[in-house]
């Protein structure tokens, strides 16, 4: 394969606007292998891409891009205290702060990958939130307590890391396309299993298996950063997370439309299963990420034994072990970073509908309307939290700390009002900042991840965090049901109000300190990676391929 043809392919893969304008190189020796040529061309193209993304090329040094296994640069880690002063500024940005201008950098292929990821996450959470919103119906159907039903939520969260590990590794090894399509099919199958369950134990068992399928989705949505522009990363991460409030609105709308009868939870689950199967079909139609498609073609042409299963597995395992040794502490940090937000969402968000019905005396229709309106705050928070974190001064951590502090101030407004209007307004502002933190997660986790294992790393960190927070909903339910609160008119209700408020305050207070001591690698390049199972020149020699 000639250098010119490789350039053309790489330009289309990495969306580089035109050829590299540099003096022609001397003829390479014939003994140089095709794999070596590929590596040299990639380095040149990546450098050119950095030049195109940089608005001030005369003020920066040429960026070196390595295609070996990703090794994080410790100099990019910044503590909160150090980042206040000009010790080490963030990499220069393009200065495009207008969201419209930033989104214009997106091409049709970028939007295609984004839609697939958004739809997968939407299907994932429609299924999950149908259970959270239908807790009371399911308890009446099986003639048990809401606390017992919330065990299904806990088990779903506990089994999610299993799916994150399995499907994350499959994605990093084979590509994003088929692992995600198969994952979404499993979601639909286990959702139908929940409908067919004729006992509470059978229902809980099916939800535990559902959690395995649910766990794989979050890591596989990292495909949106495989080729999208760096400047759009923050707002894309926020837009991706808006699938969650959209799913919440859908689940609340289905709950209201199907009525308050206990058996109607099955209709909600049928709709969720249909959405999962539709998302699987869309994922199967859309091509794989460009890094996987192009790397397979080039390696097969350069190395006759490139498709040998044992060689690729051995290489993948070797790189995986190296990644674990280098990045296990970062994995733990990211898991706790996610778990703090998940604790608030589980303890407050997953019990919010039950809180409206049991503690505030709202009927099914009123509670459903409030739940849907509260997602205005969630949607706005995720969108603007992700976008504002891209600005040079704010960054990921400062924005996360700001959102957390503001959420603490709005806890009373979210639980104390007695009127539907007051509860709605208070919860909108509370969720605006809680979910603003959530909107930062996709871009922040991907930037802290080793590039060749982003699906595994981000998915496992995210699902380990949700597993740590899994008891949140059940603990709040158990404490609230065991205590009563007397209202001003003498009515005795379950004590959801003080329990939810106290839990949210404690977790948010801890979050401020954890985020402050953490690292940040904003604007690190995510598009210049080689899949972990694809051989570089050095690895090919080690495997006796060349």
Short mmCIF file of C-alpha atoms in Angstrom, two decimals:
data_model
loop_
_atom_site.label_atom_id
_atom_site.label_comp_id
_atom_site.label_asym_id
_atom_site.label_seq_id
_atom_site.Cartn_x
_atom_site.Cartn_y
_atom_site.Cartn_z
CA UNK A 1 0.00 0.00 0.00
CA UNK A 2 1.39 3.43 -0.91
CA UNK A 3 1.71 6.38 1.46
CA UNK A 4 -0.70 8.50 -0.59
CA UNK A 5 -3.52 5.98 -0.39
CA UNK A 6 -2.98 5.58 3.34
CA UNK A 7 -3.16 9.33 3.78
CA UNK A 8 -6.46 9.51 1.94
CA UNK A 9 -7.97 6.79 4.10
CA UNK A 10 -6.75 8.32 7.33
CA UNK A 11 -8.05 11.76 6.31
CA UNK A 12 -11.53 10.29 5.90
CA UNK A 13 -11.27 8.31 9.14
CA UNK A 14 -10.15 11.14 11.37
CA UNK A 15 -12.03 13.90 9.49
CA UNK A 16 -8.93 15.92 8.64
CA UNK A 17 -9.67 18.81 6.30
CA UNK A 18 -7.25 18.25 3.43
CA UNK A 19 -3.81 16.75 2.88
CA UNK A 20 -0.72 17.47 4.91
CA UNK A 21 1.22 20.31 3.26
CA UNK A 22 4.84 19.47 3.93
CA UNK A 23 7.91 18.78 1.75
CA UNK A 24 7.96 15.35 0.14
CA UNK A 25 9.91 12.75 2.08
CA UNK A 26 12.79 10.77 0.71
CA UNK A 27 12.06 7.36 -0.66
CA UNK A 28 11.76 4.85 2.21
CA UNK A 29 13.92 1.71 2.12
CA UNK A 30 12.13 -1.28 0.67
CA UNK A 31 12.75 -3.37 3.79
CA UNK A 32 10.54 -1.04 5.83
CA UNK A 33 7.36 -2.97 6.66
CA UNK A 34 3.86 -1.76 5.85
CA UNK A 35 3.11 -1.64 9.58
CA UNK A 36 5.96 0.82 10.05
CA UNK A 37 4.70 2.95 7.18
CA UNK A 38 1.25 3.03 8.72
CA UNK A 39 2.62 4.15 12.04
CA UNK A 40 4.63 7.00 10.47
CA UNK A 41 1.66 8.21 8.44
CA UNK A 42 -0.60 8.12 11.46
CA UNK A 43 1.78 10.21 13.49
CA UNK A 44 1.97 12.81 10.75
CA UNK A 45 -1.80 12.93 10.31
CA UNK A 46 -2.44 13.19 14.02
CA UNK A 47 0.00 16.09 14.27
CA UNK A 48 -1.78 17.81 11.40
CA UNK A 49 -5.13 17.27 13.13
CA UNK A 50 -3.84 18.92 16.30
CA UNK A 51 -2.72 21.91 14.19
CA UNK A 52 -6.16 22.24 12.66
CA UNK A 53 -7.89 22.09 16.05
CA UNK A 54 -5.56 24.63 17.62
CA UNK A 55 -6.57 28.27 17.18
CA UNK A 56 -3.12 29.60 18.14
CA UNK A 57 -0.52 27.43 16.43
CA UNK A 58 2.28 29.91 17.00
CA UNK A 59 1.94 29.62 20.80
CA UNK A 60 2.16 25.87 21.23
CA UNK A 61 4.72 23.17 20.71
CA UNK A 62 4.12 20.37 18.31
CA UNK A 63 2.11 17.61 19.99
CA UNK A 64 3.52 14.09 19.87
CA UNK A 65 1.01 11.30 19.49
CA UNK A 66 1.94 7.77 20.48
CA UNK A 67 0.21 4.75 19.06
CA UNK A 68 1.59 2.41 21.65
CA UNK A 69 -0.53 1.39 24.64
CA UNK A 70 -1.78 4.60 26.22
CA UNK A 71 0.22 5.77 29.24
CA UNK A 72 -1.35 8.72 31.10
CA UNK A 73 0.77 11.81 31.46
CA UNK A 74 1.03 12.58 35.20
CA UNK A 75 1.69 16.23 34.39
CA UNK A 76 -1.87 16.57 33.14
CA UNK A 77 -3.29 15.63 36.56
CA UNK A 78 -4.24 18.80 38.42
CA UNK A 79 -5.48 19.05 41.97
CA UNK A 80 -8.11 21.65 42.75
CA UNK A 81 -5.67 23.81 44.70
CA UNK A 82 -2.98 23.66 42.01
CA UNK A 83 -5.39 24.49 39.22
CA UNK A 84 -6.30 27.82 40.85
CA UNK A 85 -2.90 29.26 39.96
CA UNK A 86 -1.18 29.32 36.55
CA UNK A 87 1.03 26.30 37.35
CA UNK A 88 0.09 24.36 34.23
CA UNK A 89 -2.66 25.74 31.99
CA UNK A 90 -5.08 23.49 30.15
CA UNK A 91 -4.30 22.69 26.52
CA UNK A 92 -5.34 25.62 24.35
CA UNK A 93 -8.89 25.49 22.99
CA UNK A 94 -10.30 26.88 19.79
CA UNK A 95 -12.22 29.61 21.62
CA UNK A 96 -15.52 28.45 20.08
CA UNK A 97 -17.82 28.99 23.06
CA UNK A 98 -20.99 29.49 21.05
CA UNK A 99 -22.82 26.11 21.14
CA UNK A 100 -24.18 26.62 17.63
CA UNK A 101 -20.68 27.16 16.19
CA UNK A 102 -19.36 24.17 18.11
CA UNK A 103 -22.12 21.88 16.87
CA UNK A 104 -21.46 23.03 13.29
CA UNK A 105 -18.12 21.22 13.55
CA UNK A 106 -20.08 17.97 13.68
CA UNK A 107 -20.41 15.98 10.47
CA UNK A 108 -23.21 13.61 9.50
CA UNK A 109 -21.14 10.60 10.59
CA UNK A 110 -20.61 12.18 14.01
CA UNK A 111 -24.36 12.75 14.47
CA UNK A 112 -25.01 9.18 13.33
CA UNK A 113 -22.82 7.72 16.08
CA UNK A 114 -24.28 10.13 18.60
CA UNK A 115 -27.87 9.14 17.75
CA UNK A 116 -27.05 5.44 18.16
CA UNK A 117 -25.45 6.05 21.57
CA UNK A 118 -28.30 8.31 22.70
CA UNK A 119 -30.97 5.82 21.61
CA UNK A 120 -29.19 2.95 23.38
CA UNK A 121 -28.97 4.91 26.64
CA UNK A 122 -32.60 6.01 26.26
CA UNK A 123 -33.80 2.41 25.82
CA UNK A 124 -31.67 1.36 28.78
CA UNK A 125 -33.24 3.85 31.17
CA UNK A 126 -36.83 3.55 29.92
CA UNK A 127 -36.64 -0.09 31.03
CA UNK A 128 -34.99 0.75 34.36
CA UNK A 129 -37.12 3.77 35.30
CA UNK A 130 -40.33 1.91 34.49
CA UNK A 131 -39.46 -0.26 37.48
CA UNK A 132 -38.64 2.71 39.73
CA UNK A 133 -41.85 4.57 38.85
CA UNK A 134 -43.97 1.39 38.96
CA UNK A 135 -42.72 0.28 42.39
CA UNK A 136 -46.07 0.87 44.07
CA UNK A 137 -48.01 -0.92 41.32
CA UNK A 138 -45.69 -3.93 41.42
CA UNK A 139 -45.96 -4.10 45.22
CA UNK A 140 -49.76 -4.17 44.96
CA UNK A 141 -49.66 -6.78 42.18
CA UNK A 142 -47.48 -9.18 44.18
CA UNK A 143 -49.12 -8.18 47.50
CA UNK A 144 -45.86 -7.20 49.17
CA UNK A 145 -44.12 -4.09 50.51
CA UNK A 146 -42.44 -1.40 48.44
CA UNK A 147 -39.20 -2.18 50.28
CA UNK A 148 -39.34 -5.77 49.04
CA UNK A 149 -39.90 -4.62 45.47
CA UNK A 150 -37.01 -2.17 45.76
CA UNK A 151 -34.81 -5.25 46.18
CA UNK A 152 -35.21 -5.66 42.41
CA UNK A 153 -33.73 -2.18 41.92
CA UNK A 154 -30.82 -3.04 44.22
CA UNK A 155 -30.05 -6.32 42.43
CA UNK A 156 -30.25 -4.59 39.05
CA UNK A 157 -27.59 -2.14 40.19
CA UNK A 158 -25.44 -4.89 41.75
CA UNK A 159 -25.23 -6.95 38.55
CA UNK A 160 -24.52 -4.04 36.23
CA UNK A 161 -20.69 -4.15 36.69
CA UNK A 162 -20.72 -7.71 35.32
CA UNK A 163 -22.25 -6.50 32.08
CA UNK A 164 -19.90 -3.51 31.97
CA UNK A 165 -16.83 -5.77 32.17
CA UNK A 166 -18.09 -8.34 29.65
CA UNK A 167 -19.44 -6.00 26.99
CA UNK A 168 -16.74 -3.37 27.58
CA UNK A 169 -13.98 -5.89 26.85
CA UNK A 170 -15.88 -7.23 23.84
CA UNK A 171 -16.21 -3.69 22.51
CA UNK A 172 -12.55 -2.83 23.01
CA UNK A 173 -11.54 -6.11 21.36
CA UNK A 174 -14.00 -6.45 18.47
CA UNK A 175 -15.51 -2.97 18.02
CA UNK A 176 -18.58 -1.07 19.19
CA UNK A 177 -21.16 -2.35 16.70
CA UNK A 178 -22.15 -5.95 17.41
CA UNK A 179 -21.52 -6.03 21.18
CA UNK A 180 -23.96 -3.14 21.66
CA UNK A 181 -26.56 -4.65 19.29
CA UNK A 182 -26.44 -7.96 21.17
CA UNK A 183 -26.55 -6.11 24.49
CA UNK A 184 -29.74 -4.27 23.54
CA UNK A 185 -31.38 -7.52 22.44
CA UNK A 186 -30.65 -8.96 25.88
CA UNK A 187 -32.34 -5.94 27.48
CA UNK A 188 -35.52 -6.62 25.54
CA UNK A 189 -35.47 -10.35 26.31
CA UNK A 190 -35.04 -9.88 30.06
CA UNK A 191 -37.68 -7.16 30.08
CA UNK A 192 -40.13 -9.67 28.62
CA UNK A 193 -38.98 -12.13 31.28
CA UNK A 194 -39.99 -9.59 33.93
CA UNK A 195 -43.45 -9.38 32.38
CA UNK A 196 -43.88 -13.14 32.33
CA UNK A 197 -42.75 -13.65 35.94
CA UNK A 198 -45.63 -15.04 38.02
CA UNK A 199 -43.98 -14.64 41.43
CA UNK A 200 -41.99 -11.94 43.18
CA UNK A 201 -38.87 -14.13 43.34
CA UNK A 202 -39.09 -14.80 39.61
CA UNK A 203 -39.53 -11.09 38.96
CA UNK A 204 -36.50 -10.20 41.08
CA UNK A 205 -34.41 -12.89 39.35
CA UNK A 206 -35.27 -11.58 35.89
CA UNK A 207 -34.38 -8.05 36.97
CA UNK A 208 -30.98 -9.26 38.21
CA UNK A 209 -30.21 -10.67 34.73
CA UNK A 210 -31.60 -7.48 33.22
CA UNK A 211 -28.93 -5.58 35.17
CA UNK A 212 -26.18 -7.49 33.32
CA UNK A 213 -27.52 -6.25 30.01
CA UNK A 214 -28.05 -2.76 31.36
CA UNK A 215 -24.47 -2.55 32.60
CA UNK A 216 -22.94 -2.89 29.15
CA UNK A 217 -24.64 0.10 27.57
CA UNK A 218 -22.87 2.98 29.34
CA UNK A 219 -19.36 1.93 28.32
CA UNK A 220 -20.31 1.23 24.71
CA UNK A 221 -21.72 4.75 24.30
CA UNK A 222 -18.10 5.98 24.37
CA UNK A 223 -18.25 5.57 20.58
CA UNK A 224 -19.39 9.21 20.31
CA UNK A 225 -15.85 10.33 21.24
CA UNK A 226 -14.09 8.03 18.76
CA UNK A 227 -14.31 10.60 15.96
CA UNK A 228 -16.20 13.71 17.17
CA UNK A 229 -14.45 17.13 17.34
CA UNK A 230 -12.64 17.95 20.57
CA UNK A 231 -14.44 21.30 20.95
CA UNK A 232 -17.83 19.58 20.96
CA UNK A 233 -16.92 16.96 23.58
CA UNK A 234 -18.43 18.70 26.59
CA UNK A 235 -21.75 19.54 24.98
CA UNK A 236 -21.95 16.08 23.39
CA UNK A 237 -21.49 14.46 26.79
CA UNK A 238 -24.28 16.60 28.19
CA UNK A 239 -26.54 15.86 25.23
CA UNK A 240 -25.89 12.14 25.63
CA UNK A 241 -26.97 12.24 29.28
CA UNK A 242 -30.25 13.94 28.32
CA UNK A 243 -31.40 10.48 27.26
CA UNK A 244 -31.96 9.80 30.97
CA UNK A 245 -34.50 12.59 31.66
CA UNK A 246 -36.15 11.84 28.32
CA UNK A 247 -36.50 8.23 29.45
CA UNK A 248 -37.88 9.42 32.78
CA UNK A 249 -40.48 11.56 31.01
CA UNK A 250 -41.42 8.58 28.85
CA UNK A 251 -41.76 6.24 31.84
CA UNK A 252 -43.83 8.78 33.79
CA UNK A 253 -46.02 9.42 30.74
CA UNK A 254 -46.60 5.70 30.23
CA UNK A 255 -47.45 5.30 33.90
CA UNK A 256 -50.03 8.08 33.66
CA UNK A 257 -51.45 6.92 30.32
CA UNK A 258 -51.98 3.32 31.39
CA UNK A 259 -53.70 4.28 34.65
CA UNK A 260 -53.25 3.33 38.30
CA UNK A 261 -54.28 -0.35 38.06
CA UNK A 262 -51.47 -2.60 39.41
CA UNK A 263 -51.32 -4.80 36.28
CA UNK A 264 -50.51 -1.84 34.02
CA UNK A 265 -46.82 -2.02 34.93
CA UNK A 266 -46.61 -4.87 32.38
CA UNK A 267 -47.73 -2.55 29.60
CA UNK A 268 -44.92 -0.15 30.53
CA UNK A 269 -42.43 -3.02 30.31
CA UNK A 270 -43.73 -4.07 26.88
CA UNK A 271 -43.07 -0.58 25.53
CA UNK A 272 -39.57 -0.62 27.02
CA UNK A 273 -38.80 -3.98 25.41
CA UNK A 274 -39.95 -2.71 22.00
CA UNK A 275 -37.67 0.35 22.27
CA UNK A 276 -34.71 -1.90 23.15
CA UNK A 277 -35.23 -4.12 20.10
CA UNK A 278 -35.59 -1.06 17.86
CA UNK A 279 -32.33 0.39 19.20
CA UNK A 280 -30.59 -2.95 18.54
CA UNK A 281 -31.70 -2.86 14.89
CA UNK A 282 -30.41 0.70 14.47
CA UNK A 283 -27.06 -0.21 16.05
CA UNK A 284 -26.71 -3.20 13.70
CA UNK A 285 -27.29 -0.97 10.66
CA UNK A 286 -24.83 1.82 11.56
CA UNK A 287 -21.14 1.00 10.77
CA UNK A 288 -18.50 0.48 13.42
CA UNK A 289 -16.20 3.23 14.71
CA UNK A 290 -13.59 4.29 12.10
CA UNK A 291 -10.61 3.21 14.21
CA UNK A 292 -11.81 -0.41 14.22
CA UNK A 293 -12.87 -0.51 10.56
CA UNK A 294 -9.66 1.01 9.20
CA UNK A 295 -7.26 -0.79 11.55
CA UNK A 296 -8.64 -4.20 10.58
CA UNK A 297 -8.18 -3.49 6.87
CA UNK A 298 -4.63 -2.15 7.22
CA UNK A 299 -3.45 -4.91 9.54
CA UNK A 300 -4.83 -7.66 7.34
CA UNK A 301 -3.07 -6.16 4.31
CA UNK A 302 0.19 -5.63 6.19
CA UNK A 303 0.29 -8.87 8.20
CA UNK A 304 -0.86 -12.20 6.74
CA UNK A 305 -1.44 -13.67 10.23
CA UNK A 306 -3.26 -10.63 11.60
CA UNK A 307 -6.55 -12.47 12.01
CA UNK A 308 -5.11 -15.36 14.00
CA UNK A 309 -7.35 -15.60 17.03
CA UNK A 310 -4.69 -16.73 19.51
CA UNK A 311 -2.31 -13.95 18.51
CA UNK A 312 -4.95 -11.23 18.89
CA UNK A 313 -6.22 -12.60 22.20
CA UNK A 314 -2.68 -12.83 23.57
CA UNK A 315 -1.96 -9.26 22.50
CA UNK A 316 -5.24 -8.00 23.95
CA UNK A 317 -4.67 -9.72 27.30
CA UNK A 318 -1.11 -8.38 27.49
CA UNK A 319 -2.29 -4.81 26.89
CA UNK A 320 -5.17 -5.28 29.33
CA UNK A 321 -2.84 -6.40 32.13
CA UNK A 322 -0.58 -3.44 31.45
CA UNK A 323 -3.56 -1.09 31.63
CA UNK A 324 -4.76 -2.52 34.96
CA UNK A 325 -1.30 -2.15 36.52
CA UNK A 326 -1.03 1.47 35.36
CA UNK A 327 -4.58 2.69 35.92
CA UNK A 328 -6.18 0.73 38.77
CA UNK A 329 -6.03 3.73 41.12
CA UNK A 330 -7.72 5.91 38.50
CA UNK A 331 -10.43 3.28 38.11
CA UNK A 332 -11.15 3.41 41.85
CA UNK A 333 -11.25 7.22 41.84
CA UNK A 334 -13.66 7.31 38.90
CA UNK A 335 -15.90 4.67 40.48
CA UNK A 336 -16.25 6.73 43.66
CA UNK A 337 -16.72 9.90 41.58
CA UNK A 338 -19.72 8.24 39.92
CA UNK A 339 -21.03 6.57 43.08
CA UNK A 340 -21.52 9.87 44.90
CA UNK A 341 -23.80 11.14 42.15
CA UNK A 342 -25.56 7.77 41.96
CA UNK A 343 -26.23 7.81 45.71
CA UNK A 344 -28.15 11.04 45.34
CA UNK A 345 -30.02 9.76 42.29
CA UNK A 346 -30.92 6.45 43.94
CA UNK A 347 -31.79 7.79 47.38
CA UNK A 348 -33.65 10.85 46.10
CA UNK A 349 -34.53 10.35 42.45
CA UNK A 350 -35.64 6.71 42.52
CA UNK A 351 -37.83 7.37 45.58
CA UNK A 352 -39.20 10.69 44.40
CA UNK A 353 -42.36 9.26 42.85
CA UNK A 354 -43.07 7.18 45.97
CA UNK A 355 -42.35 10.27 48.10
CA UNK A 356 -44.98 12.27 46.19
CA UNK A 357 -47.61 9.55 46.60
CA UNK A 358 -46.92 8.38 50.16
CA UNK A 359 -45.56 11.46 51.96
CA UNK A 360 -47.33 14.24 50.06
CA UNK A 361 -50.60 12.43 49.33
CA UNK A 362 -50.52 13.02 45.56
CA UNK A 363 -52.59 10.79 43.31
CA UNK A 364 -51.03 8.82 40.45
CA UNK A 365 -51.82 11.45 37.80
CA UNK A 366 -50.51 14.44 39.79
CA UNK A 367 -47.33 12.60 40.79
CA UNK A 368 -46.72 11.60 37.16
CA UNK A 369 -47.11 15.19 35.97
CA UNK A 370 -44.70 16.48 38.65
CA UNK A 371 -42.18 13.76 37.74
CA UNK A 372 -42.30 14.77 34.08
CA UNK A 373 -41.98 18.51 34.81
CA UNK A 374 -39.02 17.95 37.11
CA UNK A 375 -37.13 16.55 34.16
CA UNK A 376 -37.02 20.06 32.70
CA UNK A 377 -34.36 20.75 35.32
CA UNK A 378 -32.61 17.46 34.63
CA UNK A 379 -32.49 18.04 30.87
CA UNK A 380 -31.26 21.63 31.21
CA UNK A 381 -28.69 20.73 33.85
CA UNK A 382 -27.12 17.93 31.83
CA UNK A 383 -26.94 20.04 28.70
CA UNK A 384 -25.45 23.17 30.25
CA UNK A 385 -23.29 21.29 32.76
CA UNK A 386 -21.54 19.44 29.96
CA UNK A 387 -21.24 22.52 27.74
CA UNK A 388 -19.95 24.89 30.44
CA UNK A 389 -17.35 22.36 31.58
CA UNK A 390 -15.64 22.80 28.19
CA UNK A 391 -14.82 26.47 28.89
CA UNK A 392 -11.15 27.11 29.65
CA UNK A 393 -11.59 28.45 33.19
CA UNK A 394 -14.41 26.27 34.54
CA UNK A 395 -13.27 22.83 33.45
CA UNK A 396 -14.80 19.54 34.58
CA UNK A 397 -14.03 19.67 38.30
CA UNK A 398 -14.88 23.32 38.99
CA UNK A 399 -18.20 22.87 37.22
CA UNK A 400 -18.91 19.68 39.19
CA UNK A 401 -18.15 21.44 42.49
CA UNK A 402 -20.32 24.42 41.57
CA UNK A 403 -23.27 22.15 40.69
CA UNK A 404 -22.88 20.18 43.92
CA UNK A 405 -22.81 23.26 46.17
CA UNK A 406 -25.85 24.74 44.46
CA UNK A 407 -27.75 21.45 44.80
CA UNK A 408 -27.19 21.54 48.57
CA UNK A 409 -28.88 24.94 48.76
CA UNK A 410 -31.97 23.67 46.91
CA UNK A 411 -32.59 20.54 49.03
CA UNK A 412 -35.21 22.28 51.26
CA UNK A 413 -37.05 23.64 48.21
CA UNK A 414 -37.30 20.11 46.80
CA UNK A 415 -38.90 18.44 49.85
CA UNK A 416 -40.60 21.03 52.09
CA UNK A 417 -43.39 22.54 49.90
CA UNK A 418 -46.84 21.01 50.26
CA UNK A 419 -48.43 22.24 47.02
CA UNK A 420 -47.82 20.55 43.66
CA UNK A 421 -46.56 23.84 42.17
CA UNK A 422 -44.08 24.41 45.01
CA UNK A 423 -42.73 20.87 44.84
CA UNK A 424 -42.37 21.11 41.07
CA UNK A 425 -40.42 24.39 41.11
CA UNK A 426 -38.16 23.27 43.95
CA UNK A 427 -37.36 19.95 42.31
CA UNK A 428 -36.66 21.57 38.94
CA UNK A 429 -33.88 23.69 40.46
CA UNK A 430 -32.58 20.82 42.59
CA UNK A 431 -32.33 18.51 39.57
CA UNK A 432 -30.85 21.32 37.47
CA UNK A 433 -27.66 21.17 39.54
CA UNK A 434 -27.65 17.49 40.51
CA UNK A 435 -27.90 16.50 36.86
CA UNK A 436 -25.50 19.26 35.82
CA UNK A 437 -22.90 17.15 37.63
CA UNK A 438 -24.17 14.12 35.72
CA UNK A 439 -23.73 15.94 32.39
CA UNK A 440 -19.99 16.19 33.03
CA UNK A 441 -19.53 12.44 33.55
CA UNK A 442 -19.18 11.17 29.93
CA UNK A 443 -16.46 13.57 28.81
CA UNK A 444 -14.63 13.52 32.18
CA UNK A 445 -14.56 9.71 32.47
CA UNK A 446 -13.44 9.24 28.86
CA UNK A 447 -10.62 11.76 29.31
CA UNK A 448 -9.38 9.96 32.43
CA UNK A 449 -9.53 6.55 30.71
CA UNK A 450 -6.76 4.69 28.83
CA UNK A 451 -7.64 5.23 25.19
CA UNK A 452 -7.56 1.65 23.95
CA UNK A 453 -9.82 0.47 26.80
CA UNK A 454 -12.30 3.31 27.08
CA UNK A 455 -15.39 1.11 26.74
CA UNK A 456 -14.23 -1.19 29.53
CA UNK A 457 -12.84 1.55 31.75
CA UNK A 458 -15.72 4.03 31.57
CA UNK A 459 -18.38 1.33 31.72
CA UNK A 460 -16.79 -0.49 34.65
CA UNK A 461 -16.10 2.71 36.59
CA UNK A 462 -19.66 3.92 35.99
CA UNK A 463 -21.29 0.63 36.97
CA UNK A 464 -19.02 0.04 39.97
CA UNK A 465 -20.11 3.47 41.13
CA UNK A 466 -23.78 2.60 40.72
CA UNK A 467 -23.18 -0.71 42.50
CA UNK A 468 -21.67 1.09 45.49
CA UNK A 469 -24.76 3.31 45.54
CA UNK A 470 -27.21 0.46 44.92
CA UNK A 471 -28.51 0.25 48.51
CA UNK A 472 -29.56 3.91 48.36
CA UNK A 473 -33.17 3.43 47.25
CA UNK A 474 -33.77 0.44 49.51
CA UNK A 475 -32.21 2.07 52.59
CA UNK A 476 -34.31 5.21 52.18
CA UNK A 477 -37.44 3.11 51.61
CA UNK A 478 -36.80 0.96 54.69
CA UNK A 479 -36.07 3.88 57.04
CA UNK A 480 -38.96 5.97 55.72
CA UNK A 481 -41.52 3.16 56.02
CA UNK A 482 -40.42 2.36 59.57
CA UNK A 483 -40.95 5.95 60.76
CA UNK A 484 -43.82 8.37 60.54
CA UNK A 485 -44.01 12.15 60.35
CA UNK A 486 -46.94 14.15 61.69
CA UNK A 487 -48.06 16.99 59.44
CA UNK A 488 -49.47 20.32 60.63
CA UNK A 489 -53.04 19.07 60.16
CA UNK A 490 -52.36 16.01 62.32
CA UNK A 491 -52.00 13.55 59.45
CA UNK A 492 -49.35 10.88 59.97
CA UNK A 493 -47.35 9.95 56.86
CA UNK A 494 -44.24 7.92 56.09
CA UNK A 495 -41.08 9.93 56.82
CA UNK A 496 -39.69 10.17 53.28
CA UNK A 497 -39.17 13.92 53.55
CA UNK A 498 -36.51 14.09 56.33
CA UNK A 499 -34.79 10.85 55.29
CA UNK A 500 -34.35 11.86 51.64
CA UNK A 501 -33.21 15.39 52.54
CA UNK A 502 -30.65 14.21 55.12
CA UNK A 503 -29.21 11.56 52.80
CA UNK A 504 -28.86 14.01 49.91
CA UNK A 505 -27.13 16.61 52.11
CA UNK A 506 -24.54 14.16 53.49
CA UNK A 507 -23.65 12.71 50.08
CA UNK A 508 -23.44 16.09 48.34
CA UNK A 509 -21.22 17.45 51.12
CA UNK A 510 -18.78 14.53 50.66
CA UNK A 511 -18.88 15.00 46.88
CA UNK A 512 -17.42 18.52 47.09
CA UNK A 513 -14.24 17.26 48.77
CA UNK A 514 -13.83 14.18 46.58
CA UNK A 515 -14.08 16.14 43.34
CA UNK A 516 -11.72 18.83 44.66
CA UNK A 517 -8.82 16.40 45.24
CA UNK A 518 -9.25 14.61 41.91
CA UNK A 519 -7.43 14.86 38.54
CA UNK A 520 -8.53 16.46 35.30
CA UNK A 521 -7.32 15.89 31.72
CA UNK A 522 -9.64 18.14 29.80
CA UNK A 523 -9.01 18.44 26.04
CA UNK A 524 -6.82 15.35 25.85
CA UNK A 525 -7.06 13.79 22.38
CA UNK A 526 -9.29 10.69 22.20
CA UNK A 527 -9.29 10.01 18.44
CA UNK A 528 -5.69 8.91 17.95
CA UNK A 529 -5.88 5.43 19.47
CA UNK A 530 -5.20 2.00 18.00
CA UNK A 531 -7.58 -0.75 19.24
CA UNK A 532 -5.97 -2.95 21.89
CA UNK A 533 -6.13 -6.11 19.75
CA UNK A 534 -4.48 -4.47 16.71
CA UNK A 535 -0.71 -4.83 16.44
CA UNK A 536 1.63 -1.86 16.35
CA UNK A 537 5.06 -2.38 14.79
CA UNK A 538 6.67 -3.31 18.12
CA UNK A 539 3.85 -5.68 19.08
CA UNK A 540 3.86 -7.30 15.67
CA UNK A 541 7.55 -8.14 16.06
CA UNK A 542 6.88 -9.55 19.54
CA UNK A 543 4.17 -11.79 18.08
CA UNK A 544 6.48 -12.86 15.21
CA UNK A 545 3.98 -11.48 12.71
CA UNK A 546 6.55 -9.45 10.78
#
